[in-house]
Tab-separated table of C-alpha atoms and ligand atoms in Angstrom:
chain	number	residue	atom	x	y	z
A	1457	UNK	CA	39.286	94.663	80.528
A	1458	UNK	CA	36.898	92.148	79.277
A	1459	UNK	CA	38.298	88.688	78.513
A	1460	UNK	CA	36.628	86.530	76.027
A	1461	UNK	CA	34.904	83.527	77.522
A	1462	UNK	CA	36.647	80.415	76.432
A	1463	UNK	CA	34.343	77.622	75.485
A	1464	UNK	CA	35.495	74.046	76.071
A	1465	UNK	CA	32.564	72.540	74.326
A	1466	UNK	CA	34.103	72.536	70.864
A	1467	UNK	CA	36.455	69.891	69.542
A	1468	UNK	CA	38.367	69.517	66.370
A	1469	UNK	CA	38.287	65.938	65.145
A	1470	UNK	CA	41.084	64.837	62.823
A	1471	UNK	CA	39.929	62.034	60.577
A	1472	UNK	CA	42.178	59.182	59.387
A	1473	UNK	CA	42.549	60.795	55.969
A	1474	UNK	CA	43.792	64.082	57.534
A	1475	UNK	CA	40.583	66.062	57.033
A	1476	UNK	CA	39.172	67.890	60.042
A	1477	UNK	CA	35.646	68.355	61.447
A	1478	UNK	CA	34.493	70.715	64.156
A	1479	UNK	CA	32.123	69.199	66.681
A	1480	UNK	CA	30.235	71.703	68.799
A	1481	UNK	CA	28.514	70.220	71.850
A	1482	UNK	CA	26.517	73.445	72.345
A	1483	UNK	CA	24.582	72.572	69.273
A	1484	UNK	CA	23.409	69.013	69.856
A	1485	UNK	CA	22.534	67.047	66.810
A	1486	UNK	CA	18.826	66.922	66.348
A	1487	UNK	CA	17.238	63.813	64.924
A	1488	UNK	CA	15.337	64.650	61.778
A	1489	UNK	CA	12.951	61.972	60.575
A	1490	UNK	CA	13.127	61.250	56.863
A	1491	UNK	CA	10.276	62.793	54.970
A	1492	UNK	CA	7.436	60.336	54.567
A	1493	UNK	CA	6.059	59.800	51.140
A	1494	UNK	CA	2.334	60.238	51.063
A	1495	UNK	CA	0.668	56.969	50.273
A	1496	UNK	CA	-1.693	57.010	47.381
A	1497	UNK	CA	-4.853	55.558	48.871
A	1498	UNK	CA	-7.386	54.035	46.537
A	1499	UNK	CA	-10.759	53.739	48.182
A	1500	UNK	CA	-12.738	50.690	47.187
A	1501	UNK	CA	-16.233	49.818	48.246
A	1502	UNK	CA	-15.236	46.251	49.037
A	1503	UNK	CA	-11.579	45.639	49.785
A	1504	UNK	CA	-10.214	42.530	48.068
A	1505	UNK	CA	-10.000	39.326	50.051
A	1506	UNK	CA	-6.677	37.832	50.969
A	1507	UNK	CA	-5.450	35.233	48.457
A	1508	UNK	CA	-3.013	32.508	49.517
A	1509	UNK	CA	-2.023	29.100	48.185
A	1510	UNK	CA	-4.576	26.963	46.366
A	1511	UNK	CA	-3.189	23.793	47.984
A	1512	UNK	CA	-3.790	24.704	51.624
A	1513	UNK	CA	-7.351	25.852	52.225
A	1514	UNK	CA	-8.391	26.839	55.722
A	1515	UNK	CA	-12.022	27.027	56.793
A	1516	UNK	CA	-12.170	29.186	59.910
A	1517	UNK	CA	-15.437	28.355	61.683
A	1518	UNK	CA	-16.833	30.010	64.810
A	1519	UNK	CA	-19.668	28.443	66.809
A	1520	UNK	CA	-22.349	29.606	69.260
A	1521	UNK	CA	-22.634	33.309	68.416
A	1522	UNK	CA	-23.817	35.912	68.748
A	1523	UNK	CA	-22.041	36.137	72.087
A	1524	UNK	CA	-19.542	38.490	73.668
A	1525	UNK	CA	-16.528	37.884	71.437
A	1526	UNK	CA	-18.478	37.741	68.161
A	1527	UNK	CA	-17.880	41.452	67.483
A	1528	UNK	CA	-14.124	40.952	67.921
A	1529	UNK	CA	-14.212	38.093	65.410
A	1530	UNK	CA	-16.008	40.259	62.820
A	1531	UNK	CA	-13.492	43.098	63.387
A	1532	UNK	CA	-10.487	40.823	62.814
A	1533	UNK	CA	-12.032	39.130	59.767
A	1534	UNK	CA	-12.570	42.587	58.235
A	1535	UNK	CA	-9.052	43.758	59.068
A	1536	UNK	CA	-7.335	40.629	57.749
A	1537	UNK	CA	-9.616	40.301	54.676
A	1538	UNK	CA	-10.112	36.548	55.078
A	1539	UNK	CA	-13.249	34.473	54.598
A	1540	UNK	CA	-14.875	32.686	57.546
A	1541	UNK	CA	-18.065	30.894	58.604
A	1542	UNK	CA	-20.018	31.763	61.755
A	1543	UNK	CA	-22.501	29.157	63.016
A	1544	UNK	CA	-25.083	31.009	65.068
A	1545	UNK	CA	-27.753	30.008	67.579
A	1546	UNK	CA	-31.324	31.366	67.273
A	1547	UNK	CA	-31.877	31.855	71.002
A	1548	UNK	CA	-28.638	33.812	71.273
A	1549	UNK	CA	-29.783	36.195	68.528
A	1550	UNK	CA	-33.071	36.844	70.340
A	1551	UNK	CA	-31.450	37.456	73.719
A	1552	UNK	CA	-30.886	41.218	73.304
A	1553	UNK	CA	-30.876	44.069	70.818
A	1554	UNK	CA	-27.092	44.113	70.984
A	1555	UNK	CA	-26.888	40.424	70.004
A	1556	UNK	CA	-29.310	41.004	67.127
A	1557	UNK	CA	-27.138	43.894	65.959
A	1558	UNK	CA	-24.068	41.628	66.012
A	1559	UNK	CA	-25.983	39.005	63.994
A	1560	UNK	CA	-26.899	41.659	61.393
A	1561	UNK	CA	-23.323	42.917	61.289
A	1562	UNK	CA	-22.115	39.417	60.432
A	1563	UNK	CA	-24.871	39.027	57.802
A	1564	UNK	CA	-23.853	42.318	56.158
A	1565	UNK	CA	-20.175	41.350	55.933
A	1566	UNK	CA	-19.479	39.681	52.547
A	1567	UNK	CA	-16.414	37.917	53.985
A	1568	UNK	CA	-18.587	36.007	56.458
A	1569	UNK	CA	-21.023	33.173	55.809
A	1570	UNK	CA	-23.585	33.036	58.622
A	1571	UNK	CA	-24.968	29.527	59.064
A	1572	UNK	CA	-27.303	27.470	61.239
A	1573	UNK	CA	-26.194	26.098	64.614
A	1574	UNK	CA	-29.733	25.144	65.800
A	1575	UNK	CA	-32.276	27.331	67.602
A	1576	UNK	CA	-31.804	26.079	71.169
A	1577	UNK	CA	-28.340	24.462	70.989
A	1578	UNK	CA	-30.125	21.392	72.388
A	1579	UNK	CA	-30.441	23.380	75.650
A	1580	UNK	CA	-27.205	21.613	76.561
A	1581	UNK	CA	-28.999	18.211	76.836
A	1582	UNK	CA	-27.616	16.546	73.757
A	1583	UNK	CA	-28.632	12.917	74.236
A	1584	UNK	CA	-32.214	13.949	75.044
A	1585	UNK	CA	-32.304	16.371	72.109
A	1586	UNK	CA	-31.093	13.821	69.556
A	1587	UNK	CA	-33.496	11.111	70.769
A	1588	UNK	CA	-36.442	12.612	68.847
A	1589	UNK	CA	-36.292	13.226	65.088
A	1590	UNK	CA	-39.171	15.735	65.042
A	1591	UNK	CA	-37.642	17.782	67.836
A	1592	UNK	CA	-34.313	17.953	66.011
A	1593	UNK	CA	-35.817	18.859	62.628
A	1594	UNK	CA	-38.229	21.471	64.076
A	1595	UNK	CA	-35.524	23.149	66.133
A	1596	UNK	CA	-33.185	23.426	63.174
A	1597	UNK	CA	-35.967	24.563	60.814
A	1598	UNK	CA	-36.776	27.361	63.274
A	1599	UNK	CA	-33.228	28.697	63.007
A	1600	UNK	CA	-33.245	28.224	59.245
A	1601	UNK	CA	-36.346	30.460	59.031
A	1602	UNK	CA	-34.517	33.222	60.939
A	1603	UNK	CA	-31.614	33.035	58.490
A	1604	UNK	CA	-33.909	32.900	55.476
A	1605	UNK	CA	-35.876	35.965	56.667
A	1606	UNK	CA	-32.811	38.079	57.505
A	1607	UNK	CA	-30.089	37.090	55.063
A	1608	UNK	CA	-30.526	38.707	51.659
A	1609	UNK	CA	-27.587	36.559	50.477
A	1610	UNK	CA	-29.101	33.321	51.784
A	1611	UNK	CA	-27.540	30.580	49.652
A	1612	UNK	CA	-28.420	27.200	51.150
A	1613	UNK	CA	-29.278	25.604	54.491
A	1614	UNK	CA	-25.731	25.153	55.839
A	1615	UNK	CA	-25.757	23.550	59.266
A	1616	UNK	CA	-23.524	22.490	62.095
A	1617	UNK	CA	-25.140	20.345	64.766
A	1618	UNK	CA	-24.905	21.317	68.423
A	1619	UNK	CA	-22.320	19.183	70.192
A	1620	UNK	CA	-21.817	16.730	67.330
A	1621	UNK	CA	-19.041	16.363	64.765
A	1622	UNK	CA	-21.127	15.132	61.822
A	1623	UNK	CA	-20.889	15.601	58.054
A	1624	UNK	CA	-23.733	15.079	55.600
A	1625	UNK	CA	-22.606	16.309	52.188
A	1626	UNK	CA	-23.107	14.949	48.662
A	1627	UNK	CA	-19.908	12.921	48.802
A	1628	UNK	CA	-19.315	12.575	52.517
A	1629	UNK	CA	-21.302	10.953	55.314
A	1630	UNK	CA	-19.429	11.009	58.603
A	1631	UNK	CA	-20.841	10.238	62.050
A	1632	UNK	CA	-19.445	11.571	65.315
A	1633	UNK	CA	-17.128	8.781	66.470
A	1634	UNK	CA	-17.904	9.627	70.119
A	1635	UNK	CA	-21.589	8.612	69.880
A	1636	UNK	CA	-22.396	4.891	70.337
A	1637	UNK	CA	-24.400	3.341	67.493
A	1638	UNK	CA	-27.148	2.152	69.823
A	1639	UNK	CA	-28.438	5.732	70.212
A	1640	UNK	CA	-29.424	5.697	66.528
A	1641	UNK	CA	-28.503	9.366	66.133
A	1642	UNK	CA	-27.397	8.835	62.552
A	1643	UNK	CA	-31.097	8.437	61.630
A	1644	UNK	CA	-31.650	12.023	62.793
A	1645	UNK	CA	-28.709	13.311	60.782
A	1646	UNK	CA	-30.093	11.489	57.726
A	1647	UNK	CA	-33.515	13.076	58.290
A	1648	UNK	CA	-31.878	16.512	58.219
A	1649	UNK	CA	-29.968	15.578	55.080
A	1650	UNK	CA	-33.260	14.564	53.459
A	1651	UNK	CA	-34.718	17.945	54.485
A	1652	UNK	CA	-31.999	19.510	52.342
A	1653	UNK	CA	-29.439	20.480	54.994
A	1654	UNK	CA	-25.724	20.301	54.320
A	1655	UNK	CA	-24.120	19.384	57.625
A	1656	UNK	CA	-20.536	20.335	58.494
A	1657	UNK	CA	-18.370	18.977	61.294
A	1658	UNK	CA	-14.680	19.815	61.744
A	1659	UNK	CA	-11.152	18.443	61.492
A	1660	UNK	CA	-9.688	20.042	64.590
A	1661	UNK	CA	-10.777	22.244	67.441
A	1662	UNK	CA	-8.997	25.154	69.152
A	1663	UNK	CA	-9.818	23.622	72.520
A	1664	UNK	CA	-10.669	25.704	75.560
A	1665	UNK	CA	-11.118	25.562	79.305
A	1666	UNK	CA	-14.784	24.515	79.768
A	1667	UNK	CA	-15.047	26.649	82.914
A	1668	UNK	CA	-14.462	29.990	81.220
A	1669	UNK	CA	-13.909	29.452	77.468
A	1670	UNK	CA	-10.269	30.537	77.420
A	1671	UNK	CA	-8.305	28.706	74.724
A	1672	UNK	CA	-5.642	26.384	76.098
A	1673	UNK	CA	-3.170	26.596	73.206
A	1674	UNK	CA	-1.331	29.696	72.022
A	1675	UNK	CA	-1.801	30.625	68.333
A	1676	UNK	CA	1.736	29.336	67.714
A	1677	UNK	CA	0.977	25.962	69.334
A	1678	UNK	CA	-2.288	25.719	67.429
A	1679	UNK	CA	-0.624	26.396	64.075
A	1680	UNK	CA	2.031	23.752	64.853
A	1681	UNK	CA	-0.765	21.225	65.503
A	1682	UNK	CA	-2.532	22.253	62.270
A	1683	UNK	CA	0.644	21.838	60.199
A	1684	UNK	CA	1.245	18.392	61.686
A	1685	UNK	CA	-2.263	17.230	60.757
A	1686	UNK	CA	-1.935	18.748	57.284
A	1687	UNK	CA	1.482	17.167	56.606
A	1688	UNK	CA	0.164	13.732	57.659
A	1689	UNK	CA	-2.897	14.207	55.423
A	1690	UNK	CA	-5.257	13.587	58.341
A	1691	UNK	CA	-8.056	15.959	57.277
A	1692	UNK	CA	-11.402	14.712	55.959
A	1693	UNK	CA	-10.587	16.158	52.528
A	1694	UNK	CA	-6.958	16.370	51.432
A	1695	UNK	CA	-5.609	19.943	51.498
A	1696	UNK	CA	-8.750	21.308	53.204
A	1697	UNK	CA	-8.806	22.054	56.926
A	1698	UNK	CA	-11.955	22.804	58.940
A	1699	UNK	CA	-10.983	24.530	62.183
A	1700	UNK	CA	-13.593	24.790	64.943
A	1701	UNK	CA	-13.456	27.744	67.328
A	1702	UNK	CA	-15.988	29.248	69.743
A	1703	UNK	CA	-17.093	32.876	69.925
A	1704	UNK	CA	-16.743	33.136	73.717
A	1705	UNK	CA	-13.004	32.418	73.445
A	1706	UNK	CA	-12.477	35.781	71.723
A	1707	UNK	CA	-13.751	38.095	74.452
A	1708	UNK	CA	-11.658	41.139	75.420
A	1709	UNK	CA	-10.759	39.562	78.768
A	1710	UNK	CA	-8.829	36.854	76.898
A	1711	UNK	CA	-7.230	39.240	74.373
A	1712	UNK	CA	-9.480	37.633	71.771
A	1713	UNK	CA	-8.667	40.084	68.982
A	1714	UNK	CA	-4.928	39.754	69.432
A	1715	UNK	CA	-5.034	35.943	69.513
A	1716	UNK	CA	-7.221	35.634	66.428
A	1717	UNK	CA	-5.113	38.129	64.486
A	1718	UNK	CA	-1.981	36.263	65.503
A	1719	UNK	CA	-3.503	32.954	64.357
A	1720	UNK	CA	-4.578	34.324	60.954
A	1721	UNK	CA	-1.211	35.973	60.320
A	1722	UNK	CA	0.662	32.764	61.137
A	1723	UNK	CA	-1.625	30.821	58.781
A	1724	UNK	CA	-1.048	33.389	56.022
A	1725	UNK	CA	2.709	33.150	56.586
A	1726	UNK	CA	2.483	29.351	56.174
A	1727	UNK	CA	0.686	29.755	52.841
A	1728	UNK	CA	-2.923	29.023	53.784
A	1729	UNK	CA	-5.795	30.610	51.895
A	1730	UNK	CA	-9.251	31.013	53.396
A	1731	UNK	CA	-12.737	30.061	52.224
A	1732	UNK	CA	-16.254	29.825	53.616
A	1733	UNK	CA	-17.761	26.352	53.924
A	1734	UNK	CA	-20.015	27.024	50.913
A	1735	UNK	CA	-17.008	26.033	48.760
A	1736	UNK	CA	-15.984	22.977	50.790
A	1737	UNK	CA	-17.369	20.430	48.312
B	722	ZN	ZN1	-22.111	24.830	69.699
């Protein structure tokens, strides 16, 4: 005689309202993901730039490229759709085919303004470099020629000096407070201004360890510092913030992409919009 096999894996559940449900453990509930709606993707040749508040304008500026790290900066700028300025060094462009390619990539990106950061970067000997007006003007003209020859969107000779926080703009003349007057460097800045250069310094720097270039503030700490300066109205122009960063800080070994993305997203969250320095004044 064959006995039916009794299964103990079924339960009857009596609900509070008296209704019953049968729960069968032999048939485990399978998670079914809700059907995803297909997104309607509109392909545009140039994706729109990010638009934030008109009262808080951030000028992201990156110095010393093309270096390792410059490609990561371009990637993040394209992903986040924000405007930025990259101050590049002539000798760095000429160093390799890869660097030249990075330079061209930045030039071809409408979100990025590529500008002059000298040809030699003063070879690291700043006081010597700035002691001779002709040397300064010739070096910077050499880099300007590279930009003029390669940039089909060349707008004006926008410049940041190597190692000096100086402004020479129609309504703003500002000398680096760290340079004693007796060195007469301001004469050299004036000579560049007379040559037609617009010179941009900065309000604040994302500082780094000079040994390896790694930034020494997290994006969160940096944004806190930025907001403090903004709320105390300590920028050169009210409501406009020029942030100095360096390309080598954004290498893969320092999680450069992640940090820069984090910074930009925090700034967006706090209502900043982004411009290139061509709209600063
Ligand atoms: Zn520099």
